[in-house]
mmCIF file of C-alpha atoms in Angstrom:
data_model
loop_
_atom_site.group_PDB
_atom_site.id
_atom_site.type_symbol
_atom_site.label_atom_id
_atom_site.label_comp_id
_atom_site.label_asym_id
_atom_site.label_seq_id
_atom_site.Cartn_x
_atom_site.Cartn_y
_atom_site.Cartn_z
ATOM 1 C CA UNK W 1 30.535 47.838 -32.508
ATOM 2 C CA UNK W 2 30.461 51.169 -31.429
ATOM 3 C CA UNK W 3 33.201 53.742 -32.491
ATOM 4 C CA UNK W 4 33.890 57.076 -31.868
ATOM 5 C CA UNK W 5 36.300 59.919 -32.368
ATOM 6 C CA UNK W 6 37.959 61.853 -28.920
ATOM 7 C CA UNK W 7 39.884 64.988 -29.125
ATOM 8 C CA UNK W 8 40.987 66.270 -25.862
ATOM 9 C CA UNK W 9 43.335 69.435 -25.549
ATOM 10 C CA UNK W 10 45.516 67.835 -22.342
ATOM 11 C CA UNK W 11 45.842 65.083 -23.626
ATOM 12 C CA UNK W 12 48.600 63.193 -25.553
ATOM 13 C CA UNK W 13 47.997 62.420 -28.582
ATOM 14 C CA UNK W 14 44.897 64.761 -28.619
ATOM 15 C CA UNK W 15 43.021 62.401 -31.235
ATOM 16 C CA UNK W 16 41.828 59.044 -29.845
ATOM 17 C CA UNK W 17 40.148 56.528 -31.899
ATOM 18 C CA UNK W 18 38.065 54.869 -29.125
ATOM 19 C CA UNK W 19 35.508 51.351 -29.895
ATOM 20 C CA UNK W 20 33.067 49.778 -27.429
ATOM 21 C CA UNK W 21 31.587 45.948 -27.909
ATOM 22 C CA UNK W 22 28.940 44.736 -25.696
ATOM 23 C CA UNK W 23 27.719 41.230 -25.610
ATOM 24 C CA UNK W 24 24.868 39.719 -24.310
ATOM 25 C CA UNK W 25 25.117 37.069 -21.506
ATOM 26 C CA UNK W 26 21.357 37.280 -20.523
ATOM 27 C CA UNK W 27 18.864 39.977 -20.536
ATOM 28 C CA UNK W 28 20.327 42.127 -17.604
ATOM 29 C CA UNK W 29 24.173 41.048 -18.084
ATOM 30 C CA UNK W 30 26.121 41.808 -20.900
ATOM 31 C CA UNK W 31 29.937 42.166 -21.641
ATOM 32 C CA UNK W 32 31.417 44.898 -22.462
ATOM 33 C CA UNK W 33 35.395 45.226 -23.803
ATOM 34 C CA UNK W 34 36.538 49.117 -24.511
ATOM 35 C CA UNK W 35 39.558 49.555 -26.592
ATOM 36 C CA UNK W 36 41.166 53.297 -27.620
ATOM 37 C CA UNK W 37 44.152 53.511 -30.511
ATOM 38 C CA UNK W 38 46.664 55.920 -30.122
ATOM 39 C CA UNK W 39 46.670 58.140 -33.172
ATOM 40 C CA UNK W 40 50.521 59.384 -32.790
ATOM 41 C CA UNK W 41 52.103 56.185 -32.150
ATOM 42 C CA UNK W 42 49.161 53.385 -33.722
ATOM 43 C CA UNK W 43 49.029 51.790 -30.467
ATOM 44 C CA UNK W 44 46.834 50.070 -28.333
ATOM 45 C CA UNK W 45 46.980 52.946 -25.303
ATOM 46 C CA UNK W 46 43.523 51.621 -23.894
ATOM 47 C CA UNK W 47 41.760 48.505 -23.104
ATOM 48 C CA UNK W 48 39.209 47.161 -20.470
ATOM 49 C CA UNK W 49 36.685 44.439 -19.814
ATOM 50 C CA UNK W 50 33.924 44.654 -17.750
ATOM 51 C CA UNK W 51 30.745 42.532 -16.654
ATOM 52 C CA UNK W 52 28.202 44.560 -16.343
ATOM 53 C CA UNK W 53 24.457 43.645 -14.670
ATOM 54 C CA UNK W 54 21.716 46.136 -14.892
ATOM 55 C CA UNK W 55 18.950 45.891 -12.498
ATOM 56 C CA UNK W 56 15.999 48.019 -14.330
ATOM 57 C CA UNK W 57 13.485 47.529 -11.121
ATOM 58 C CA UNK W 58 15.631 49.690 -8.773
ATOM 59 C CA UNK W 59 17.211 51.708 -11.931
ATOM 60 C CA UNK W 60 20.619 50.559 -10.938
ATOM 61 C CA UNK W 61 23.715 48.829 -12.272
ATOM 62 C CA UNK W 62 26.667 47.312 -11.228
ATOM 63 C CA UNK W 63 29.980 46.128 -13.094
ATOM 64 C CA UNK W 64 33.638 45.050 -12.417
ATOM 65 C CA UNK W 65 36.245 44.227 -14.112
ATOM 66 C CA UNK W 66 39.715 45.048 -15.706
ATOM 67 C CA UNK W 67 41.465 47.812 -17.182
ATOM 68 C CA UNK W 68 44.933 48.269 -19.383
ATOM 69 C CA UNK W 69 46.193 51.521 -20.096
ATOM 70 C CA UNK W 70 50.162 52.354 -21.123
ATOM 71 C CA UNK W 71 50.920 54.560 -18.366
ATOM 72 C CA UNK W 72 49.308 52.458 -15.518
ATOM 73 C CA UNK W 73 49.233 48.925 -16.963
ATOM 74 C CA UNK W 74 46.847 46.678 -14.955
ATOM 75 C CA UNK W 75 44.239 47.701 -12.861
ATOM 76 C CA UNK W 76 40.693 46.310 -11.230
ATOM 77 C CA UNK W 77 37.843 48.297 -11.389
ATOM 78 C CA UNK W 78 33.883 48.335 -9.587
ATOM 79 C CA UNK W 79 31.690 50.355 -10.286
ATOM 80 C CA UNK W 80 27.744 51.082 -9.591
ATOM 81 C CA UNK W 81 24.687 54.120 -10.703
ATOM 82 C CA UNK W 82 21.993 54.186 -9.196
ATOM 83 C CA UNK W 83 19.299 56.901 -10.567
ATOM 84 C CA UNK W 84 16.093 58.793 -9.387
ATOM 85 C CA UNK W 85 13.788 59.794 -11.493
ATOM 86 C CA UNK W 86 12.879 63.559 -10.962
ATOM 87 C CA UNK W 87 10.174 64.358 -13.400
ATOM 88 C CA UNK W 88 6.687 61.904 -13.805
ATOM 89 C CA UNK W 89 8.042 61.345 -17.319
ATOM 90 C CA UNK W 90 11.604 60.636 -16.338
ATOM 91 C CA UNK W 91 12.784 63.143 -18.471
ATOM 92 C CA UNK W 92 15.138 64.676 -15.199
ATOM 93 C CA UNK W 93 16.722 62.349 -13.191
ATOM 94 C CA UNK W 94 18.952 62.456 -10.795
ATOM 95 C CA UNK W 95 22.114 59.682 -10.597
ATOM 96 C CA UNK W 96 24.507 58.505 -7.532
ATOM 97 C CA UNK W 97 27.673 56.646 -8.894
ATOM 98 C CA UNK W 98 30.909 55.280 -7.756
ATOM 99 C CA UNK W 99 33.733 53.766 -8.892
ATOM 100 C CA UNK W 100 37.210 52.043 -6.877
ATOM 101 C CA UNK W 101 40.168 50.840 -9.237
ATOM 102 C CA UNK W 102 42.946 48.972 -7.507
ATOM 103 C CA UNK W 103 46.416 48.040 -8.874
ATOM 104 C CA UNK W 104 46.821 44.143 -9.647
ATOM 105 C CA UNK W 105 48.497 43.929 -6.069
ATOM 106 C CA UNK W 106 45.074 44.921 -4.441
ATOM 107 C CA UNK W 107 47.138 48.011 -2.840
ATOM 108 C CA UNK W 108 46.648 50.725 -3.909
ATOM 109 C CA UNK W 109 42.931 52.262 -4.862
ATOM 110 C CA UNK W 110 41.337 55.002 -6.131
ATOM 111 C CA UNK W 111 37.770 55.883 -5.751
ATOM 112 C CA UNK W 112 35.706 58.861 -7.470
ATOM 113 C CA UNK W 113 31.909 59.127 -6.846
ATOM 114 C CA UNK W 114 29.947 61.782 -8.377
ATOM 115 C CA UNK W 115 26.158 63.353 -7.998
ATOM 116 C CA UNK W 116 24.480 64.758 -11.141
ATOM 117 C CA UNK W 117 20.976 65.709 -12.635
ATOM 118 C CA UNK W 118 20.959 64.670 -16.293
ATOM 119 C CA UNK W 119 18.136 66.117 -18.341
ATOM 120 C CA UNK W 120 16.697 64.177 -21.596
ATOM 121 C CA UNK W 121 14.786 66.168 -24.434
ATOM 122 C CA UNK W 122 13.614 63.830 -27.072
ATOM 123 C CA UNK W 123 12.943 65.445 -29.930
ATOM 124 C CA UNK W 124 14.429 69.226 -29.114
ATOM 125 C CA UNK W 125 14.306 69.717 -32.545
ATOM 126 C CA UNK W 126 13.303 67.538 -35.555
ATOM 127 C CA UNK W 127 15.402 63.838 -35.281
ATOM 128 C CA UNK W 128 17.667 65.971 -32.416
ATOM 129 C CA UNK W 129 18.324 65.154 -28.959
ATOM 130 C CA UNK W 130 19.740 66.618 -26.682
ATOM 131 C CA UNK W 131 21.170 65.692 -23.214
ATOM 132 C CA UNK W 132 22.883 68.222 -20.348
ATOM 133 C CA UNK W 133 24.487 66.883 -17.520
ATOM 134 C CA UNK W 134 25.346 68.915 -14.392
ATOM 135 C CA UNK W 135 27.514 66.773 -11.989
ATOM 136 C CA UNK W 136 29.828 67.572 -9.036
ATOM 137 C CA UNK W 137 32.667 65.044 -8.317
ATOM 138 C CA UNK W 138 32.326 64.238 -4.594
ATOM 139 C CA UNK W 139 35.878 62.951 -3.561
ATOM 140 C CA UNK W 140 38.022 65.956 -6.049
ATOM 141 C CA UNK W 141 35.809 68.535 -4.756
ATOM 142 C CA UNK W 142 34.895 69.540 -8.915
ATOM 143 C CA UNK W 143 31.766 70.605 -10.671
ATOM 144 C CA UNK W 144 31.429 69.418 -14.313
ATOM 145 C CA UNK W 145 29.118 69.629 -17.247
ATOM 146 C CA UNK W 146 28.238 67.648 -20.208
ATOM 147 C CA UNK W 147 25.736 68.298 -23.184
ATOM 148 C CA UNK W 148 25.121 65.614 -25.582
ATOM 149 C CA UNK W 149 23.488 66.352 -29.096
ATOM 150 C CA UNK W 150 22.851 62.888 -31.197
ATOM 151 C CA UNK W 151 26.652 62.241 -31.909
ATOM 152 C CA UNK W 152 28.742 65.077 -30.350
ATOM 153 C CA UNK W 153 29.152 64.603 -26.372
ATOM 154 C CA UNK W 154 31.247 67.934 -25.158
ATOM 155 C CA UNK W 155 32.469 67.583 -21.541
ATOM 156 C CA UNK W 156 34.387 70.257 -19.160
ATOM 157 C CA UNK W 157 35.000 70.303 -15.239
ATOM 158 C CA UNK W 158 35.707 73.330 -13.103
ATOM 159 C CA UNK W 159 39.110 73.071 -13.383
ATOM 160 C CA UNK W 160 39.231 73.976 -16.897
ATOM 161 C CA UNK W 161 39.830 70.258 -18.434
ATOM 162 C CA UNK W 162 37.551 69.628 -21.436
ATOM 163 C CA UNK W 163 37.265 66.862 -24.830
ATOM 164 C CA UNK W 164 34.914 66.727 -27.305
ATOM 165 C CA UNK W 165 33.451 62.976 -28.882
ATOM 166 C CA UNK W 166 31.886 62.323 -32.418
ATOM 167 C CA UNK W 167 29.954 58.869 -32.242
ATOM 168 C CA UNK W 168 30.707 57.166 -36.298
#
């Protein structure tokens, strides 16, 4: 299981306790439940379930599935990536991805898709790696950035949002 600490200024509460499970249906499918505890209140304010199917000759994956939050209860999600490697050693790449969530009525959607060029250094220093992200939201018109360091992730957009994750 895979747990991890979020702390995001806009949000409430600002501390989330968030774990991931993934398990294996074959070698390309696996599935993958997401839970997140609110620290305030010691609630459940987060849970999904998705199938996910990874397709490594095209460097592509696509998922669906269900989501529970407090404020919006049930909703459907889909989602896909699809990436391009940049650099002969795939260090830069360059990924396309989508997502549509509908409530459980099938009427009402959202849909965000985003462009961004991720680069991977292995290594930057001795057992540290390092990953920036430099995206731009296609459908909210906003730029956002992301640099990853073993297990701190920081994130912000253009619009001044930002959180911070510690991987346990």
């Amino acid at each position: 299981m895979e747990t991890s600490l979020r702390y995001a200024a806009d949000s409430k509460p600002a501390l989330r306790i968030h774990a991931k499970q993934k398990f294996l249906i074959d070698p390309k499918t696996h599935l993958q439940f997401h839970g997140e505890l609110d620290t305030r209140l010691g609630v459940l304010s987060h849970f999904s379930a998705l199938l996910r199917r990874f397709y490594p000759d095209f460097s592509a994956s696509f998922g669906g599935g269900m989501k529970y939050d407090k404020r919006e209860k049930v909703r459907y999600v889909v989602r896909g990536k699809k990436s391009f490697p940049v650099t002969t050693n795939g260090e830069v790449r360059f990924n396309v991805k989508g997502r549509c969530d509908f409530d459980k009525e099938f009427k009402e959607k959202r849909s965000t898709g985003a462009a961004e060029l991720s680069w991977a250094i292995l290594n930057f220093q001795k057992e540290q790696d390092v990953r920036i992200k430099f995206g731009y939201e296609v459908l909210e018109q906003l730029p956002y950035f992301q640099i990853r360091e073993n297990n701190w992730t920081f994130n912000a957009d253009g619009n001044g949002k930002w959180n911070v994750r510690y991987d346990l």
